[in-house]
Short mmCIF file of C-alpha atoms and ligand atoms in Angstrom, two decimals:
data_model
loop_
_atom_site.label_atom_id
_atom_site.label_comp_id
_atom_site.label_asym_id
_atom_site.label_seq_id
_atom_site.Cartn_x
_atom_site.Cartn_y
_atom_site.Cartn_z
CA MET A 1 87.57 123.29 64.83
CA ALA A 2 87.15 124.53 68.89
CA LEU A 3 85.31 123.02 71.18
CA ARG A 4 82.96 125.80 72.25
CA THR A 5 79.47 125.42 73.79
CA ARG A 6 76.93 126.85 75.55
CA LEU A 7 78.95 126.55 79.11
CA THR A 8 82.38 127.90 77.59
CA ASP A 9 80.35 130.92 76.82
CA ARG A 10 78.50 130.69 79.79
CA LEU A 11 81.26 130.10 81.85
CA GLY A 12 84.16 132.46 79.69
CA ILE A 13 86.13 129.47 79.80
CA GLU A 14 88.30 128.08 76.51
CA HIS A 15 87.08 124.60 76.77
CA PRO A 16 84.41 122.69 78.09
CA ILE A 17 85.41 121.02 80.87
CA LEU A 18 85.84 121.51 84.76
CA LEU A 19 87.51 119.62 87.36
CA ALA A 20 85.03 117.56 90.19
CA PRO A 21 85.64 119.20 93.34
CA MET A 22 86.47 116.11 94.94
CA GLY A 23 87.00 115.98 98.67
CA SER A 24 90.46 116.13 99.89
CA ALA A 25 92.20 115.81 96.05
CA SER A 26 90.52 118.67 94.39
CA GLY A 27 93.40 120.96 96.60
CA GLY A 28 93.86 124.18 94.79
CA ARG A 29 96.66 123.17 92.55
CA LEU A 30 94.78 120.75 90.97
CA ALA A 31 91.74 123.07 90.28
CA ALA A 32 94.70 125.83 89.70
CA ALA A 33 96.18 123.63 86.88
CA VAL A 34 92.48 122.44 85.38
CA THR A 35 91.95 126.62 85.14
CA ALA A 36 95.45 127.12 83.61
CA ALA A 37 94.42 124.64 80.75
CA GLY A 38 91.36 126.27 79.66
CA GLY A 39 88.89 124.42 81.87
CA LEU A 40 87.94 125.45 85.07
CA GLY A 41 88.72 123.58 88.50
CA LEU A 42 87.37 123.09 91.72
CA ILE A 43 88.16 122.81 94.50
CA GLY A 44 86.70 119.98 97.17
CA GLY A 45 85.13 121.30 99.96
CA GLY A 46 84.29 117.66 101.33
CA TYR A 47 82.87 117.35 104.40
CA GLY A 48 84.37 120.59 105.10
CA ASP A 49 87.06 122.11 107.24
CA ALA A 50 87.59 125.91 107.22
CA ASP A 51 91.44 125.54 107.25
CA TRP A 52 92.36 123.56 104.70
CA LEU A 53 89.42 125.42 102.59
CA GLU A 54 91.99 128.68 103.59
CA ARG A 55 94.66 126.66 102.56
CA GLU A 56 93.81 125.17 99.05
CA PHE A 57 92.33 128.84 98.09
CA ALA A 58 95.70 130.75 99.06
CA GLN A 59 97.48 127.38 96.99
CA ALA A 60 95.57 127.92 93.75
CA GLY A 61 96.79 131.71 93.99
CA ASN A 62 95.54 134.05 91.87
CA ALA A 63 93.26 131.44 89.58
CA ARG A 64 89.76 131.61 89.00
CA VAL A 65 88.65 128.68 90.75
CA GLY A 66 85.03 127.44 92.21
CA CYS A 67 83.93 125.47 95.36
CA GLY A 68 82.14 122.28 95.62
CA PHE A 69 80.25 121.34 98.94
CA ILE A 70 78.40 117.70 100.09
CA THR A 71 75.08 119.37 100.85
CA TRP A 72 74.08 117.14 103.53
CA SER A 73 77.16 117.73 105.52
CA LEU A 74 77.39 121.45 104.63
CA ALA A 75 74.01 121.53 106.62
CA ARG A 76 75.67 120.85 110.17
CA LYS A 77 78.37 123.89 108.86
CA PRO A 78 76.68 126.49 106.80
CA HIS A 79 79.46 129.06 107.94
CA LEU A 80 81.61 127.33 105.34
CA LEU A 81 79.39 128.41 102.52
CA ASP A 82 80.10 132.46 103.94
CA GLN A 83 83.71 131.73 103.84
CA VAL A 84 83.85 130.48 100.73
CA LEU A 85 81.45 133.26 98.66
CA LEU A 86 83.97 136.07 100.75
CA ARG A 87 86.87 134.70 97.72
CA SER A 88 83.96 135.43 94.99
CA PRO A 89 84.52 131.96 93.49
CA ALA A 90 84.34 130.46 90.24
CA ALA A 91 81.05 128.43 90.93
CA ILE A 92 79.71 126.44 93.84
CA MET A 93 78.59 123.40 93.41
CA LEU A 94 76.65 121.26 95.97
CA SER A 95 75.55 118.03 95.78
CA PHE A 96 74.47 115.10 97.86
CA GLY A 97 70.97 116.43 99.09
CA ALA A 98 68.69 118.92 100.35
CA LEU A 99 69.12 122.42 98.36
CA ARG A 100 67.58 124.62 100.98
CA PRO A 101 68.79 127.44 101.30
CA PHE A 102 71.48 127.06 100.20
CA ALA A 103 71.24 127.64 96.81
CA GLN A 104 68.93 131.02 97.14
CA ILE A 105 72.43 132.02 99.29
CA VAL A 106 74.91 131.43 96.14
CA LYS A 107 72.70 133.04 93.52
CA THR A 108 72.30 136.03 95.94
CA ALA A 109 76.66 136.38 96.18
CA GLY A 110 75.90 136.19 92.44
CA ALA A 111 77.98 132.61 92.32
CA PRO A 112 77.35 130.40 89.10
CA LEU A 113 75.25 127.59 91.34
CA ILE A 114 76.31 124.20 89.69
CA CYS A 115 74.02 121.26 90.87
CA GLN A 116 75.16 117.80 90.61
CA VAL A 117 72.30 115.52 90.66
CA GLN A 118 71.41 111.69 90.58
CA THR A 119 67.93 110.87 89.40
CA MET A 120 65.35 112.88 87.80
CA ALA A 121 63.58 113.93 90.83
CA HIS A 122 66.91 115.15 91.47
CA ALA A 123 67.42 116.89 88.58
CA ARG A 124 63.45 118.86 88.85
CA GLU A 125 64.55 120.11 92.72
CA ALA A 126 68.22 121.53 91.23
CA VAL A 127 65.74 123.55 88.17
CA GLU A 128 63.17 124.46 90.97
CA ALA A 129 65.96 126.26 93.36
CA GLY A 130 67.08 127.45 90.38
CA ALA A 131 71.32 125.55 89.78
CA ASP A 132 72.57 127.46 86.43
CA ILE A 133 74.05 123.95 85.26
CA ILE A 134 72.86 121.14 86.01
CA VAL A 135 75.18 117.79 86.55
CA ALA A 136 73.53 114.70 85.73
CA GLN A 137 75.84 111.80 87.42
CA GLY A 138 75.97 108.12 86.54
CA ALA A 139 76.72 105.20 88.76
CA GLU A 140 79.97 104.95 87.12
CA ALA A 141 81.36 107.49 88.58
CA GLY A 142 84.00 107.51 91.39
CA GLY A 143 82.87 108.07 95.42
CA HIS A 144 79.49 109.22 95.85
CA GLY A 145 76.35 108.49 93.61
CA VAL A 146 73.21 106.71 92.84
CA SER A 147 72.84 104.26 90.44
CA ARG A 148 71.37 105.35 87.09
CA ALA A 149 74.26 105.27 84.06
CA THR A 150 75.87 108.00 82.46
CA LEU A 151 74.06 106.93 78.55
CA THR A 152 71.11 107.27 79.95
CA ILE A 153 70.28 109.80 82.52
CA VAL A 154 72.87 112.74 80.71
CA PRO A 155 70.16 112.81 77.53
CA GLU A 156 67.09 111.51 79.57
CA ILE A 157 67.78 115.18 82.03
CA ALA A 158 68.79 117.24 78.02
CA ASP A 159 65.20 116.36 76.87
CA TYR A 160 63.57 117.23 80.36
CA LEU A 161 65.79 120.65 80.42
CA ALA A 162 65.01 121.55 76.81
CA ARG A 163 61.36 121.34 77.59
CA SER A 164 61.49 122.88 81.21
CA ALA A 165 64.15 125.08 81.37
CA PRO A 166 66.17 125.63 77.85
CA ALA A 167 68.43 128.08 79.90
CA THR A 168 70.10 125.70 82.18
CA LEU A 169 73.26 124.58 81.54
CA LEU A 170 74.00 120.21 81.53
CA LEU A 171 77.42 118.46 82.33
CA ALA A 172 77.84 114.77 82.57
CA ALA A 173 79.43 112.68 84.71
CA GLY A 174 81.36 109.40 85.05
CA GLY A 175 83.41 107.29 83.35
CA ILE A 176 84.95 109.82 81.12
CA ALA A 177 88.79 110.30 81.02
CA ASP A 178 88.74 110.55 78.10
CA GLY A 179 88.64 112.22 74.22
CA ARG A 180 85.58 109.29 73.22
CA GLY A 181 83.98 110.63 76.72
CA LEU A 182 84.09 114.09 75.85
CA GLY A 183 82.71 113.63 72.43
CA ALA A 184 79.74 111.29 73.77
CA ALA A 185 78.54 113.86 76.44
CA LEU A 186 78.40 116.60 73.86
CA MET A 187 76.28 113.68 71.55
CA LEU A 188 74.35 112.93 74.23
CA GLY A 189 72.63 116.79 74.32
CA ALA A 190 75.90 117.92 77.32
CA ASP A 191 77.40 121.36 76.59
CA GLY A 192 80.33 120.12 78.58
CA VAL A 193 81.99 117.33 81.47
CA LEU A 194 82.33 117.05 84.37
CA ILE A 195 85.44 115.12 85.70
CA GLY A 196 87.00 113.43 88.56
CA SER A 197 89.31 110.63 88.54
CA ARG A 198 90.83 111.21 85.48
CA PHE A 199 92.48 114.50 87.65
CA TRP A 200 92.63 112.36 90.90
CA ALA A 201 95.45 110.26 88.69
CA SER A 202 97.11 113.58 87.87
CA GLU A 203 100.09 115.00 89.32
CA GLU A 204 98.77 117.55 91.15
CA ALA A 205 95.63 116.10 92.80
CA LEU A 206 96.14 115.72 97.02
CA VAL A 207 96.21 111.76 96.30
CA PRO A 208 98.90 108.91 97.20
CA GLU A 209 101.44 107.71 94.29
CA SER A 210 100.59 104.39 95.44
CA PHE A 211 97.11 105.51 95.28
CA LYS A 212 97.20 106.36 92.04
CA ALA A 213 99.57 103.54 90.96
CA ALA A 214 96.85 101.22 91.93
CA ALA A 215 94.20 102.86 89.39
CA VAL A 216 97.31 102.82 86.12
CA ALA A 217 96.96 98.95 87.05
CA ALA A 218 93.34 98.22 87.60
CA SER A 219 91.18 97.59 85.28
CA GLY A 220 86.91 98.70 84.75
CA ASP A 221 86.30 95.73 86.85
CA ASP A 222 88.13 96.70 90.23
CA THR A 223 85.54 99.00 91.33
CA ILE A 224 82.67 98.22 93.49
CA ARG A 225 79.63 100.48 95.25
CA THR A 226 79.25 99.68 98.65
CA THR A 227 78.63 101.60 101.92
CA VAL A 228 81.61 99.65 103.21
CA VAL A 229 84.51 102.60 103.38
CA ASP A 230 81.90 104.86 105.06
CA VAL A 231 80.87 102.49 107.89
CA ALA A 232 84.12 101.93 108.46
CA ARG A 233 84.94 105.95 108.61
CA LYS A 234 81.75 106.12 110.62
CA ILE A 235 80.86 108.61 107.93
CA ASP A 236 76.45 108.24 107.98
CA TRP A 237 76.09 109.22 104.50
CA PRO A 238 71.86 109.57 103.64
CA GLN A 239 69.87 107.15 101.19
CA PRO A 240 70.30 106.75 98.85
CA PHE A 241 74.28 106.83 97.89
CA THR A 242 76.42 104.73 98.01
CA ALA A 243 80.30 104.89 97.03
CA ARG A 244 82.32 103.28 93.86
CA VAL A 245 85.55 102.58 95.15
CA MET A 246 88.37 99.95 94.18
CA LYS A 247 87.57 96.21 95.09
CA THR A 248 90.58 96.82 97.37
CA ARG A 249 91.38 94.04 100.13
CA PHE A 250 89.61 95.90 102.86
CA THR A 251 86.67 96.73 101.50
CA MET A 252 86.23 93.32 99.92
CA GLN A 253 86.54 91.58 103.46
CA TRP A 254 83.20 93.75 104.65
CA HIS A 255 81.58 93.81 101.60
CA GLY A 256 78.59 92.31 102.43
CA ARG A 257 79.08 92.05 106.38
CA GLU A 258 78.09 95.95 106.70
CA THR A 259 75.79 95.07 109.61
CA GLU A 260 78.57 93.31 111.31
CA LEU A 261 81.11 95.90 110.39
CA ALA A 262 79.08 98.54 112.01
CA GLU A 263 78.93 96.65 115.49
CA PRO A 264 80.74 99.46 117.88
CA ALA A 265 83.36 97.07 118.88
CA VAL A 266 84.36 96.57 115.01
CA VAL A 267 84.94 99.54 114.25
CA GLU A 268 86.84 101.36 116.10
CA ARG A 269 89.05 98.89 115.40
CA GLU A 270 88.58 98.55 111.77
CA MET A 271 88.63 102.65 111.57
CA GLU A 272 91.78 102.73 112.46
CA ARG A 273 92.86 100.56 110.59
CA CYS A 274 91.51 101.61 107.62
CA LEU A 275 92.91 105.23 108.40
CA ASP A 276 96.33 104.21 109.27
CA ALA A 277 96.58 102.58 105.99
CA ALA A 278 95.35 105.37 104.10
CA THR A 279 97.71 107.62 106.09
CA ARG A 280 100.73 104.80 104.82
CA GLY A 281 99.15 104.95 101.33
CA ASP A 282 98.91 100.88 101.82
CA VAL A 283 95.77 100.66 99.00
CA ASP A 284 95.35 96.65 100.52
CA ASN A 285 93.85 98.26 103.96
CA THR A 286 91.91 101.08 103.53
CA GLY A 287 88.97 102.21 100.50
CA VAL A 288 90.28 103.71 97.50
CA PHE A 289 87.24 106.66 96.04
CA VAL A 290 88.10 105.86 92.15
CA GLY A 291 85.42 105.58 88.86
CA GLU A 292 85.37 102.85 86.48
CA ALA A 293 87.62 105.22 84.39
CA VAL A 294 90.88 103.82 85.97
CA ALA A 295 89.82 101.38 82.97
CA LEU A 296 91.12 104.98 80.78
CA ILE A 297 93.78 105.49 83.16
CA ARG A 298 97.30 104.56 81.82
CA ASP A 299 99.74 107.16 83.10
CA ILE A 300 100.09 109.79 86.02
CA ARG A 301 100.44 113.12 84.07
CA PRO A 302 100.34 117.02 84.78
CA ALA A 303 96.21 117.60 85.22
CA GLY A 304 96.97 120.40 81.89
CA VAL A 305 98.37 117.59 79.72
CA ILE A 306 95.57 115.04 80.58
CA LEU A 307 92.85 117.89 79.29
CA ARG A 308 94.62 119.20 76.34
CA GLN A 309 94.69 115.54 75.34
CA ILE A 310 90.87 114.78 76.44
CA VAL A 311 90.11 118.17 74.16
CA ARG A 312 92.62 117.05 71.23
CA GLU A 313 90.74 113.72 70.82
CA ALA A 314 87.60 114.57 71.43
CA GLU A 315 87.74 117.41 68.26
CA GLU A 316 89.19 115.01 66.02
CA LEU A 317 86.75 112.23 66.56
CA LEU A 318 84.06 114.79 66.22
CA GLY A 319 85.58 116.06 63.05
CA ARG A 320 85.72 113.19 61.76
CA LYS A 321 82.74 111.37 63.32
CA ALA A 322 79.62 113.82 63.20
CA PRO A 323 79.48 113.66 58.97
CA SER A 324 78.46 109.83 59.23
CA PHE A 325 76.77 109.88 62.63
CA LEU A 326 74.24 112.34 61.57
CA GLY A 327 74.55 110.44 58.12
CA ALA A 328 73.38 107.40 60.28
CA ARG A 329 69.91 109.50 61.13
C1 FMN B 1 87.63 110.32 95.14
C2 FMN B 1 86.63 111.08 94.86
C3 FMN B 1 86.29 112.32 95.61
C4 FMN B 1 84.81 112.65 95.62
N1 FMN B 1 84.44 114.03 96.17
C5 FMN B 1 83.36 114.23 95.54
C6 FMN B 1 82.81 115.15 97.00
O1 FMN B 1 83.54 115.60 97.54
N2 FMN B 1 82.11 116.03 96.49
C7 FMN B 1 80.98 115.86 95.44
O2 FMN B 1 80.86 116.33 94.99
N3 FMN B 1 81.48 114.95 94.41
C8 FMN B 1 83.00 113.97 94.04
N4 FMN B 1 82.85 113.12 93.75
C9 FMN B 1 82.27 112.65 92.73
C10 FMN B 1 82.37 114.05 91.48
O3 FMN B 1 81.48 115.08 91.78
C11 FMN B 1 82.11 113.54 90.52
O4 FMN B 1 80.53 113.09 90.70
C12 FMN B 1 83.11 112.34 89.92
O5 FMN B 1 84.39 112.26 89.86
C13 FMN B 1 82.30 112.22 88.36
O6 FMN B 1 83.36 110.58 87.30
P1 FMN B 1 84.20 109.58 87.34
O7 FMN B 1 84.84 109.62 88.72
O8 FMN B 1 84.38 108.88 86.27
O9 FMN B 1 85.06 111.36 86.75
C14 FMN B 1 84.26 112.48 93.97
C15 FMN B 1 85.30 111.60 92.66
C16 FMN B 1 86.34 111.20 93.23
C17 FMN B 1 87.06 109.92 92.35
#
């Protein structure tokens, strides 16, 4: 049984799995590995650094990869989109912020436009902007997001798209790290999934080994949504976004005390502490972006092995469970 969906047909890929464009973690090697395994890798453009993007696209070699941007940050460095479009990316993903004018630029360049959304209002905006693919991101997700759960936002957007934009494809994101998650997402009406945390804990991810080891040791109880790490790094995220991070000592020391943390003298000291600890891979004294899916991360393996296992599990589960699921209705 093959997991062929509208997504695999539309993007010309083998499996309905995209690598999330995780800022600084999803480099060229990881994106290329996900593509080589039959998914599609997206390089994490993050807050935008021209040299980093050049280097990571070079690392991807000839692999067909796309790129994702944090939209409100791209608005401050719009030339980065032109830089990436010159490389004929397999797709451009925009998350977190106003889609105009970037959506039109992407579409004019002929690249598939993927928009990650967190609310119904965002979903409607993405459809109006001409998104080819919408990623419905639940609050379980690692990194930035809002508060809706994957289990309800995916079918709500699936129903909305069926009514209002049937040609627009839907991906589920947030908490998907094994075949159960992929199978469930397809059952909820998604055409595929976008996976971050599970690939963040892969051999190719640009993540300190100590962070990955902390994820393996963590349970799903060990993450929290907070603004602490953004306040500490003086990154001014717009409302209503917060980030899911690990409950490190640093994060829990300041969670609930963000106003005090933002005081000039305090934030200068804590920013240095947080960034320095990140450079040294000191988990306790920094912020670590990862999702509730840590619950399902048991080992650090090559991304291709992870992807193929997710697909195998989902195929098995869907083959086994689909008849009884249908019979129960
Ligand atoms: C470490 C990390 C960094 C992330 N950075 C970005 C980013 O720069 N841009 C973006 O659109 N999404 C980013 N995300 C969110 C992902 O796009 C995606 O929604 C999320 O990883 C899906 O949930 P999961 O982590 O449970 O798989 C990040 C996620 C993680 C874990």
